[in-house]
Short mmCIF file of C-alpha atoms in Angstrom, two decimals:
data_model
loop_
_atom_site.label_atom_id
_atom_site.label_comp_id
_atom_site.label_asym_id
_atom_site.label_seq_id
_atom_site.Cartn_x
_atom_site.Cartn_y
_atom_site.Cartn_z
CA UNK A 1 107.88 160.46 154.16
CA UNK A 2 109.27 159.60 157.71
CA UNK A 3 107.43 157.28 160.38
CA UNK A 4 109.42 156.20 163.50
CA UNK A 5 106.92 153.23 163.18
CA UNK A 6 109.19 149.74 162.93
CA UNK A 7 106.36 147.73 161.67
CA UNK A 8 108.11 146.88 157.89
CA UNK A 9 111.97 146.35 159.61
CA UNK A 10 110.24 144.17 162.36
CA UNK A 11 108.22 142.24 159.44
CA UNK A 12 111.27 142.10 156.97
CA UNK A 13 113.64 140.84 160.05
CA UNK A 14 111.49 138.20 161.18
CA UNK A 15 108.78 136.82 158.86
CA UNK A 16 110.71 137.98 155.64
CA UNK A 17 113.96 136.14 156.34
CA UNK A 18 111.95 133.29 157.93
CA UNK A 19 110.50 132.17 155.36
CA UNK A 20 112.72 132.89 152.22
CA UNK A 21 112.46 129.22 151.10
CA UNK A 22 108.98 129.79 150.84
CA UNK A 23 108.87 133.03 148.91
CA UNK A 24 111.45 131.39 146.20
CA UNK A 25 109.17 129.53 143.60
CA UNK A 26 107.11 132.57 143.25
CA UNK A 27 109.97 134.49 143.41
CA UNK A 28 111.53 132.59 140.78
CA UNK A 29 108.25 132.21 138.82
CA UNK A 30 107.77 136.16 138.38
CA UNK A 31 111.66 136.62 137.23
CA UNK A 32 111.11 133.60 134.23
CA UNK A 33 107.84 135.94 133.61
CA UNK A 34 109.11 139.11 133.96
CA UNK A 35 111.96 138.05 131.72
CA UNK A 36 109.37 137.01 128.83
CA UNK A 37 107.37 140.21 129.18
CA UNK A 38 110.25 142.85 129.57
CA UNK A 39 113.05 141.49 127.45
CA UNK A 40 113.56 141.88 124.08
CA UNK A 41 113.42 138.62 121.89
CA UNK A 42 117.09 138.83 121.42
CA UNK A 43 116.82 135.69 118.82
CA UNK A 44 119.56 137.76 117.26
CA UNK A 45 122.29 140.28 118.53
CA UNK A 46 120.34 142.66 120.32
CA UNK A 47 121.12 146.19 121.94
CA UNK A 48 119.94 146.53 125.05
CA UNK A 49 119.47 149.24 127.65
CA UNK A 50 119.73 146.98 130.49
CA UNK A 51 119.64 149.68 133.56
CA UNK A 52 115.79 150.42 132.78
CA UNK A 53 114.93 146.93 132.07
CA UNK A 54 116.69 145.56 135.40
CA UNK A 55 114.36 148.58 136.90
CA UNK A 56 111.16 147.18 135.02
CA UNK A 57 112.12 143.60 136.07
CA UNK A 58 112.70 144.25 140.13
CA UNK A 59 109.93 146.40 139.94
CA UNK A 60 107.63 143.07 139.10
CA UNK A 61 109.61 140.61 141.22
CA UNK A 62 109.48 143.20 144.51
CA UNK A 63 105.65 143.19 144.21
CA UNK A 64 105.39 140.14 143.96
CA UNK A 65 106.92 139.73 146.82
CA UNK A 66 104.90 142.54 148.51
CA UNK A 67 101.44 141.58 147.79
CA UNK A 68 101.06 138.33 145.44
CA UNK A 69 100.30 138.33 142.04
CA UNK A 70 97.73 141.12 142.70
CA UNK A 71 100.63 143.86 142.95
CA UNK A 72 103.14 141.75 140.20
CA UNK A 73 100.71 141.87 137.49
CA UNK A 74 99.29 145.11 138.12
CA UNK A 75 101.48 147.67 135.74
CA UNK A 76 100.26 151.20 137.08
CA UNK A 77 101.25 149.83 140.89
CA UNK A 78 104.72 148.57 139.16
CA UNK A 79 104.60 151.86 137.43
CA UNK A 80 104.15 153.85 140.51
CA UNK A 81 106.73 152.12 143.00
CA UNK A 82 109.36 153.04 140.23
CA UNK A 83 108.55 156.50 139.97
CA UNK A 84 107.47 157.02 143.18
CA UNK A 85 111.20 156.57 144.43
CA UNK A 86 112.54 158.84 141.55
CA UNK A 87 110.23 161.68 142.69
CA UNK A 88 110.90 161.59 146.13
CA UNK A 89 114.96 161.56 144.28
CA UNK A 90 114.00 164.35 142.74
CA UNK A 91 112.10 166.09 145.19
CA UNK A 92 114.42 165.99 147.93
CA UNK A 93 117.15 166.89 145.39
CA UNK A 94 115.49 170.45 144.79
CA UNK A 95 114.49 171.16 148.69
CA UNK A 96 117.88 170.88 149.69
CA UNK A 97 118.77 173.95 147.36
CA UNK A 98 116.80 175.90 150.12
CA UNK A 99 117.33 176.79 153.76
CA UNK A 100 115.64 174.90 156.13
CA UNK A 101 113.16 177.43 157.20
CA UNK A 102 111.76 178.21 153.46
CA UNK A 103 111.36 174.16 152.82
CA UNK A 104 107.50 173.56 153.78
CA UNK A 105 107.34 177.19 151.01
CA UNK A 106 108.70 175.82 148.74
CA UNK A 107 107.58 172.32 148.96
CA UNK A 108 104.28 173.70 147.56
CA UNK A 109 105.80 174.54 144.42
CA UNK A 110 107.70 171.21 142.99
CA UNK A 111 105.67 169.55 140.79
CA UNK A 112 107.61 166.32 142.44
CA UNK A 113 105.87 166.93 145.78
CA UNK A 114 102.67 166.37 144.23
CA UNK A 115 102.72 163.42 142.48
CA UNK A 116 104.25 161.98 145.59
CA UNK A 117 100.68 162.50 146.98
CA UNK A 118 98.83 161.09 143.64
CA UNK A 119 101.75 158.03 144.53
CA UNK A 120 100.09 157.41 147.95
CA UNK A 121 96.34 157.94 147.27
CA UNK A 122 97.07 155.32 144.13
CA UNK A 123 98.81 153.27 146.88
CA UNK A 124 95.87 153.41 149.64
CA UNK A 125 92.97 152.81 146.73
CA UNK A 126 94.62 149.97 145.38
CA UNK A 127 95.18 148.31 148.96
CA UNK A 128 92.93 149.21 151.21
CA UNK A 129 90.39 147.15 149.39
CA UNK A 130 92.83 143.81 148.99
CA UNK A 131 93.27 144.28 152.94
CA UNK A 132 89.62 144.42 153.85
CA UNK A 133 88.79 141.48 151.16
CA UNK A 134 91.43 139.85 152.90
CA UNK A 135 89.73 140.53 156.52
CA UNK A 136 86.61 139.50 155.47
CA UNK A 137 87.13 136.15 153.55
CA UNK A 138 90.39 134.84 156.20
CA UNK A 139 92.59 134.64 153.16
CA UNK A 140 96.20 134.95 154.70
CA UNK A 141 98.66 134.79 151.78
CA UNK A 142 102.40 134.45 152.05
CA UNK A 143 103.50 137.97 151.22
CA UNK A 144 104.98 141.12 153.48
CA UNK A 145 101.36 142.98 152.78
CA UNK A 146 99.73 140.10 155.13
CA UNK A 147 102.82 139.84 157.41
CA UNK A 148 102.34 143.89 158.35
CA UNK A 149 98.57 143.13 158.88
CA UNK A 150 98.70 140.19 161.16
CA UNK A 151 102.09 142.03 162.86
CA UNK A 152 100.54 146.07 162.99
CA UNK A 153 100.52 147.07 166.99
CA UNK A 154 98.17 150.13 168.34
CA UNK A 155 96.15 152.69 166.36
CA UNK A 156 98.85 154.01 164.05
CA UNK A 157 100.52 150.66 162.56
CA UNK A 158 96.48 149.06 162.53
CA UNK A 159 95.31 151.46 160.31
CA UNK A 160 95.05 150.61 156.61
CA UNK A 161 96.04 153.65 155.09
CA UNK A 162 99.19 153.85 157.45
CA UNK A 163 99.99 150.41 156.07
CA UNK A 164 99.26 151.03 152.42
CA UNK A 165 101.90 154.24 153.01
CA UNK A 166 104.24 151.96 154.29
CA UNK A 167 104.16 149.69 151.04
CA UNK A 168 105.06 152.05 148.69
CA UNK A 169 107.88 153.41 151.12
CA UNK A 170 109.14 149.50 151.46
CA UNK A 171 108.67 149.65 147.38
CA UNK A 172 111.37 153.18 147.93
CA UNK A 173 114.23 151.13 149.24
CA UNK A 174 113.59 147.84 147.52
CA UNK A 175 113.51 148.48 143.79
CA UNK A 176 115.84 150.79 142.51
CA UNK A 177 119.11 149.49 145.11
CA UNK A 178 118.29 145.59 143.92
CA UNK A 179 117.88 146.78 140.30
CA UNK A 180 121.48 148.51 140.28
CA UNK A 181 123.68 145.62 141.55
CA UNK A 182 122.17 142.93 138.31
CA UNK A 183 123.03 145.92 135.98
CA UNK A 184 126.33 146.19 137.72
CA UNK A 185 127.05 142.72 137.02
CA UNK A 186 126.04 142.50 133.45
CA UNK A 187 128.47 145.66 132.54
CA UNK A 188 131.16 143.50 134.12
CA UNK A 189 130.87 139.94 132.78
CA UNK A 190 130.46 141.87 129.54
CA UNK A 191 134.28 143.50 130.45
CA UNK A 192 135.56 140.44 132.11
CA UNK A 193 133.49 137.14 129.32
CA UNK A 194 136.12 134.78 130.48
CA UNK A 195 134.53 134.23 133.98
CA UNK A 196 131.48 133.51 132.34
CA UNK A 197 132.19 130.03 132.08
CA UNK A 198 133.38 129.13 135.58
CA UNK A 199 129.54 130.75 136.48
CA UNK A 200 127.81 129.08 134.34
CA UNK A 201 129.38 125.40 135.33
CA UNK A 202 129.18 125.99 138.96
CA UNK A 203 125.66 127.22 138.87
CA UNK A 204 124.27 123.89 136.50
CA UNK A 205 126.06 121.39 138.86
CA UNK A 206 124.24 122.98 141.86
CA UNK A 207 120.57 123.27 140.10
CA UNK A 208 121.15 119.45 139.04
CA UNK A 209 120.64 118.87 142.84
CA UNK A 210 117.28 121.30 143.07
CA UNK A 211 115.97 119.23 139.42
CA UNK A 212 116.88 123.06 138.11
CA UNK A 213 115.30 125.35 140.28
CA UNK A 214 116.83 128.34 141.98
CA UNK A 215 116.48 127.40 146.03
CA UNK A 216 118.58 129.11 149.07
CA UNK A 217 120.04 125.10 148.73
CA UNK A 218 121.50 125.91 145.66
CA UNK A 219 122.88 129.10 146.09
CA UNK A 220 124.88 127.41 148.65
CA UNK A 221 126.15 125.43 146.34
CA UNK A 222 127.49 128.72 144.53
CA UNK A 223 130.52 129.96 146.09
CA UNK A 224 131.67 131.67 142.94
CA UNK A 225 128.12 133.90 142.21
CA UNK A 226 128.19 135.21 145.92
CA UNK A 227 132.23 136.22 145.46
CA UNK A 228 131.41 137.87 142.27
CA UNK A 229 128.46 139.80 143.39
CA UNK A 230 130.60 140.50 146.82
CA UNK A 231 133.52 141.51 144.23
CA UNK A 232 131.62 143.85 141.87
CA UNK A 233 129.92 145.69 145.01
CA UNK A 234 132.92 146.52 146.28
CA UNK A 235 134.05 148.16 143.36
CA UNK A 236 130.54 150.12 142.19
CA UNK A 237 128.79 149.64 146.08
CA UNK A 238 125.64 151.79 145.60
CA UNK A 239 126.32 153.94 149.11
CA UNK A 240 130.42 155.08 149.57
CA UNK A 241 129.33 155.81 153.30
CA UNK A 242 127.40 153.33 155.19
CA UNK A 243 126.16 153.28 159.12
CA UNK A 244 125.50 156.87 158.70
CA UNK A 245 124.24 158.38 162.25
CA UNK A 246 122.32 161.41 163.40
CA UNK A 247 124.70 163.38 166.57
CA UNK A 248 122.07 164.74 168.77
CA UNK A 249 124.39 165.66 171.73
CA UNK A 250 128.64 166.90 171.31
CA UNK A 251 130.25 163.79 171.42
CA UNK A 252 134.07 163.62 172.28
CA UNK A 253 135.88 161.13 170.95
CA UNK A 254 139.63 160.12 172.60
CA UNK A 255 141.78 157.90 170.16
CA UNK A 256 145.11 156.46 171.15
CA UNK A 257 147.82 158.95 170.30
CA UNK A 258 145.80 161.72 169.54
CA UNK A 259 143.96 165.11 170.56
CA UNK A 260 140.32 164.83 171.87
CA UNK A 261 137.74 165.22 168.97
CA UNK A 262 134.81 166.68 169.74
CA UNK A 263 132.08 166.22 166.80
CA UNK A 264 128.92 169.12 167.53
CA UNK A 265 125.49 168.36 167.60
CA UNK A 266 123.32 167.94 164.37
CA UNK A 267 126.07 166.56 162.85
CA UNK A 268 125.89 163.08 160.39
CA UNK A 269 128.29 160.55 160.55
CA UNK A 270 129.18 158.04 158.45
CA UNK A 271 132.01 155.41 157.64
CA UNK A 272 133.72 155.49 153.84
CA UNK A 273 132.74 152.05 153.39
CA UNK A 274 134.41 151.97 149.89
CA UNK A 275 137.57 153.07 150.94
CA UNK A 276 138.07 151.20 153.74
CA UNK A 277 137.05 147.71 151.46
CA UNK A 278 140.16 148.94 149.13
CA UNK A 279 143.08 149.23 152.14
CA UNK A 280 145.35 146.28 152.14
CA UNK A 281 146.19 147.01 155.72
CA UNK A 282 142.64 146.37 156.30
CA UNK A 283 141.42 144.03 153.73
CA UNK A 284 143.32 140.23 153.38
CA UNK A 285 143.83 138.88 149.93
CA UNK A 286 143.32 135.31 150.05
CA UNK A 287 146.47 132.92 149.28
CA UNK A 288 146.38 131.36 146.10
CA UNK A 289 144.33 128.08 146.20
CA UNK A 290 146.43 124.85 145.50
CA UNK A 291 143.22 123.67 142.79
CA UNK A 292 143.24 126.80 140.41
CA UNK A 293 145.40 127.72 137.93
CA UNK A 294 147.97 130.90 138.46
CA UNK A 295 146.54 132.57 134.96
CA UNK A 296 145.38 135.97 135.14
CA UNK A 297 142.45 135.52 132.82
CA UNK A 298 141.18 132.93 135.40
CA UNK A 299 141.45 135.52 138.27
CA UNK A 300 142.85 133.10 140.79
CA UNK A 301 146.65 134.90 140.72
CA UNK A 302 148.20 134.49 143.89
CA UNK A 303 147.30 137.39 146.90
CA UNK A 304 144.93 139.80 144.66
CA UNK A 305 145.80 143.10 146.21
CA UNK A 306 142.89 144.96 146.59
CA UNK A 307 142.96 147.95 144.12
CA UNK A 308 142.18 144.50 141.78
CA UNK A 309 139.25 142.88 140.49
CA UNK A 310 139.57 139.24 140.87
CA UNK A 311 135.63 138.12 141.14
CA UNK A 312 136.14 134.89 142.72
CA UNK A 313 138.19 136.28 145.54
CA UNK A 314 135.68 135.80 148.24
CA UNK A 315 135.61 132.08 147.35
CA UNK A 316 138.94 131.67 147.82
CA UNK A 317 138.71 133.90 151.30
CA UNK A 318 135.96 131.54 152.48
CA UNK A 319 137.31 127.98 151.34
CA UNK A 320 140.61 128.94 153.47
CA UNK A 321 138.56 130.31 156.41
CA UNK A 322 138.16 126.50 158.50
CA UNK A 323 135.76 127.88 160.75
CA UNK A 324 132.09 127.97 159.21
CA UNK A 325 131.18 131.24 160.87
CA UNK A 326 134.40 132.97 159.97
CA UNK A 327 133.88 132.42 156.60
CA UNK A 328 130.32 133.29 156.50
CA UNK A 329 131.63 136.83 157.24
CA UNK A 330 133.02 136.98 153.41
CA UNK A 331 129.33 136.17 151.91
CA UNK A 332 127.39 138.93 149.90
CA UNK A 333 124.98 139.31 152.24
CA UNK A 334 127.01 139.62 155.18
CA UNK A 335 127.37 143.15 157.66
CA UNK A 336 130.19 143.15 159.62
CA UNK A 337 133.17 145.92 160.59
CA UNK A 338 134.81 144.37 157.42
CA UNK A 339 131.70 144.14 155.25
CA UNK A 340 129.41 146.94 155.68
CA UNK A 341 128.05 147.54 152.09
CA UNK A 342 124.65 146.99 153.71
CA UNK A 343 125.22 148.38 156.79
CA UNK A 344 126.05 147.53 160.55
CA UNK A 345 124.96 146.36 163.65
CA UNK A 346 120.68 146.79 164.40
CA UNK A 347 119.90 148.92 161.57
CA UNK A 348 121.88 147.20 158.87
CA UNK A 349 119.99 146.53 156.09
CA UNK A 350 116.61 144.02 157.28
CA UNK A 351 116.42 142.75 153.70
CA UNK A 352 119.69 141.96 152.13
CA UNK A 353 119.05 138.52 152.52
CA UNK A 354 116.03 138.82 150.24
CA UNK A 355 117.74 140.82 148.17
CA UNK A 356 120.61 138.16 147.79
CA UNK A 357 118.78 135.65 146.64
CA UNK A 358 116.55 137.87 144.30
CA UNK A 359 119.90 139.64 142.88
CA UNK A 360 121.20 135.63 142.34
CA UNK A 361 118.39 134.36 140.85
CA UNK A 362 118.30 136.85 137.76
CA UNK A 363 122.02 136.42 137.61
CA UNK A 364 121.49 132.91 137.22
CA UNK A 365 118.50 133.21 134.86
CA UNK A 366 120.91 135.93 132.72
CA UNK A 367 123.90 133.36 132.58
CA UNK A 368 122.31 130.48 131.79
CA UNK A 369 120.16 132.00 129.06
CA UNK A 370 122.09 134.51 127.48
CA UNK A 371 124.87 135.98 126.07
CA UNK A 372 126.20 139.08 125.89
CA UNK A 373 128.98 141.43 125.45
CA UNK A 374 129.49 144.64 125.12
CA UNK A 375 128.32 147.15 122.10
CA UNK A 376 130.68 147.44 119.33
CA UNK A 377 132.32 144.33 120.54
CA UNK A 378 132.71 140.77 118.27
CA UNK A 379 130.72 138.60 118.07
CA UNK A 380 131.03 135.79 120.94
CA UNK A 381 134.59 137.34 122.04
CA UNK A 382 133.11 140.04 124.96
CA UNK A 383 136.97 141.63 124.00
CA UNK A 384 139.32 138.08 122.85
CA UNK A 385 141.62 140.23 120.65
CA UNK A 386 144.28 142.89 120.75
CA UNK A 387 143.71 146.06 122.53
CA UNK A 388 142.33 145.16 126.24
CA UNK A 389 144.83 146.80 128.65
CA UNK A 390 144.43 144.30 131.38
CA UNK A 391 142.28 146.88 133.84
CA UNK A 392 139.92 145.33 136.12
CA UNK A 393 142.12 141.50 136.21
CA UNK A 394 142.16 141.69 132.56
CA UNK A 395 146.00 139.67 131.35
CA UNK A 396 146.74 142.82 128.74
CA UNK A 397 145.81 140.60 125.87
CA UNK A 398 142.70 142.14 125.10
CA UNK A 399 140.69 139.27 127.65
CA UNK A 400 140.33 141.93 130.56
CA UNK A 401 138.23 144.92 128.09
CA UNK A 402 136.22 144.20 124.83
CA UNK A 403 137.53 145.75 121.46
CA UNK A 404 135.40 148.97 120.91
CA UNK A 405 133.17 149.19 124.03
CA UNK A 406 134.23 150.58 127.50
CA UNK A 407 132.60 149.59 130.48
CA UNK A 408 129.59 152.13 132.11
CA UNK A 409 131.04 154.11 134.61
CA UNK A 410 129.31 154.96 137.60
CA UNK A 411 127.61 158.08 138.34
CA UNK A 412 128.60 159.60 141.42
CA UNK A 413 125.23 161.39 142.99
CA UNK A 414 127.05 162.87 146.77
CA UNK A 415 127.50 159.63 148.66
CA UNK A 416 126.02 157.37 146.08
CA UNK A 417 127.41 155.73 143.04
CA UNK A 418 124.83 154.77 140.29
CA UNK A 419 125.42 152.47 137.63
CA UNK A 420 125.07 154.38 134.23
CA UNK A 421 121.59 154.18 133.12
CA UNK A 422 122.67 154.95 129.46
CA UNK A 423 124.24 152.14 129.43
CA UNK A 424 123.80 149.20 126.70
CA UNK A 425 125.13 145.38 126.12
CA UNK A 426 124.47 143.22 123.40
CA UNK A 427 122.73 140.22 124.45
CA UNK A 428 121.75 137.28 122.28
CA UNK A 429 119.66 134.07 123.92
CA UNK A 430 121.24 130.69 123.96
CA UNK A 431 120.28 127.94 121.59
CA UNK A 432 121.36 125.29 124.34
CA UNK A 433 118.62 126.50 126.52
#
């Protein structure tokens, strides 16, 4: 699956992130569709699996992205991004079982191997022809397929197969990471329903300014959303080691006070991203902020320590950080040696700012049209009762868990951490809206 091409990096870095508040109506347009043609009705109290919906839904809004409403609305290419990235999962699960030498064996004997191959002759059939239709009538649409045409250099990147391969490997690393952090968030506003409200004000006094649509403008304006998202990666982050790097040569390392290290060749390297966001040496909890209350349902107590949820943390960090580009280092999006959830320094992760204002834009959508709380839990409370032991910023009173219904955990697959795809809220739409 490999290429040391950087055609789709080189694309995502510059014409992606260029022009992200151009891609956001139709961006927005495909979530409000998605939502209508994925989601249940939910008129009533409805169960809902939300981890394969969230899937479904990112699956759309990525294409859309990709290639117009030519890839969006076309269910066997959602189809096959989806499962395209679960059998190469899968695939690359069961060849590691083997030694190294028996691999290219073996490989001709999981069934996952082969579909990969249906995957990319599906891929080059449906594309090839939407690239040379594009070539021949001068059409040059707004999406990353045209961006990779009009940026392909020499023989390899030019070629139309080569670039219809390169979709469906964009399609690998775009779907399933952006669907996980939404179904993330939903398992913990449906632990944590008192920060609900604080969302939903903040993010309908910023649309009033953007007559109600979702813009990079008005995620600005939303402090709160980017500390909760920030917040709720750092506690389920999809990777637990980040910057991981490929030794090709011993390399001795010589820290302060201690013996040489000398780490072989062929070795990977990584940092423990997760464990480094949870040391307090490391990791500043902001003061508390002289214009929120000290209750612990409100999560604004005075110096969170880490090993705490408080969602709106990262607000706080960044409206007590004067300098603009100081604080800018405490936004979702952000990769530096204190942030590196997406990665550091030239190969952090090229489309996290896409992915940011995707991730927000559902959020916002599934805040301002729903509600929901988790299964077994009554009606409208999310948990307001006895019996919530205060875990996760909760005050002990029953505000912090919901009565009957635990949150998801994560599923720990070696260095990843899944969100459960069991998993299942009830979710009921808003009459307001």
């Amino acid at each position: 699956m490999g290429s040391r091409s950087t055609l789709h990096p080189r694309v995502v870095k510059a014409q992606v992130n260029q022009h992200l508040d151009d891609l956001m109506p139709a961006i927005e347009e495909e979530i409000r569709d998605s939502f209508e043609a994925i989601w249940p009705k939910c008129d009533e109290w409805t169960e809902v699996a939300v981890a394969e919906k969230f899937t479904q839904l990112v699956g759309r809004v990525s294409s859309r992205m990709f290639g117009g409403k030519q890839l969006s609305q076309n269910s066997e290419w959602v189809n096959t991004t989806i499962t395209f990235a679960v059998d190469g999962f899968t695939a690359a699960q069961k060849l590691k079982k083997y030694p190294r030498i028996l691999r290219p064996l073996v490989a001709k004997f999981i069934p996952e191997i082969n579909k990969i191959k249906h995957h990319y002759k599906f891929a080059r059939n449906l594309l090839i022809p939407i690239m040379q239709e594009r070539k021949r009538t001068g059409e040059k649409p707004m999406d990353l397929l045209q961006w990779m045409m009009d940026n392909a250099k020499g023989p390899e990147e030019t070629d139309e197969a080569f670039i219809a391969d390169i979709m469906l490997k964009v399609s690998f690393a775009a779907i399933h990471t952006s669907a996980a952090a939404p179904t993330q968030l939903i398992y913990d506003l449906c632990q944590m329903p008192e920060i609900v409200a604080p969302l939903r004000e903040e993010m309908e006094a910023a649309l009033l300014e953007t007559n109600g649509h979702f813009t990079k403008q008005a995620f600005n304006k939303m402090p709160k959303m980017d500390s909760f998202l920030k917040e709720s990666q750092r506690f389920n982050p999809l990777l637990l080691i980040t910057f991981e790097r490929l030794i090709h040569a011993p390399l001795t390392l010589s820290p302060p006070s201690l013996p040489p290290l000398t780490i072989p060749a062929n070795t990977t390297i990584g940092v423990p991203t997760q464990v480094l966001s949870m040391d307090p040496s490391i990791y500043p909890s902001p003061s508390p902020s002289p214009h929120t209350s000290p209750d612990p349902s409100t999560h604004t107590t005075p110096h969170p320590p880490p090993h705490e949820f408080h969602p709106f943390r990262f607000a706080l960090l960044r409206s007590q950080t004067p300098n603009p580009q100081e604080a800018g280092r405490w936004q979702y999006a952000a990769s530096n040696p204190q942030s590196m959830h997406f990665g550091y320094g030239r190969h952090a992760c090229p489309g996290r700012g896409f992915a940011s204002l995707e991730i927000k834009a559902i959020l916002g959508m599934m805040v301002g049209g729903w509600d929901f709380r988790g299964v077994g839990d009554v009606e409208g409370g999310g948990g307001e009762g006895e019996g919530g032991d205060g875990d996760k910023g909760g005050d002990g009173k029953g505000k912090g868990k919901g009565m009957g219904w635990k949150r998801p955990e994560s599923v720990g697959v070696e260095t990843q951490l899944l969100p459960d795809q069991g998993g299942r809220v009830m979710m009921k739409r808003r009459r307001q809206v």
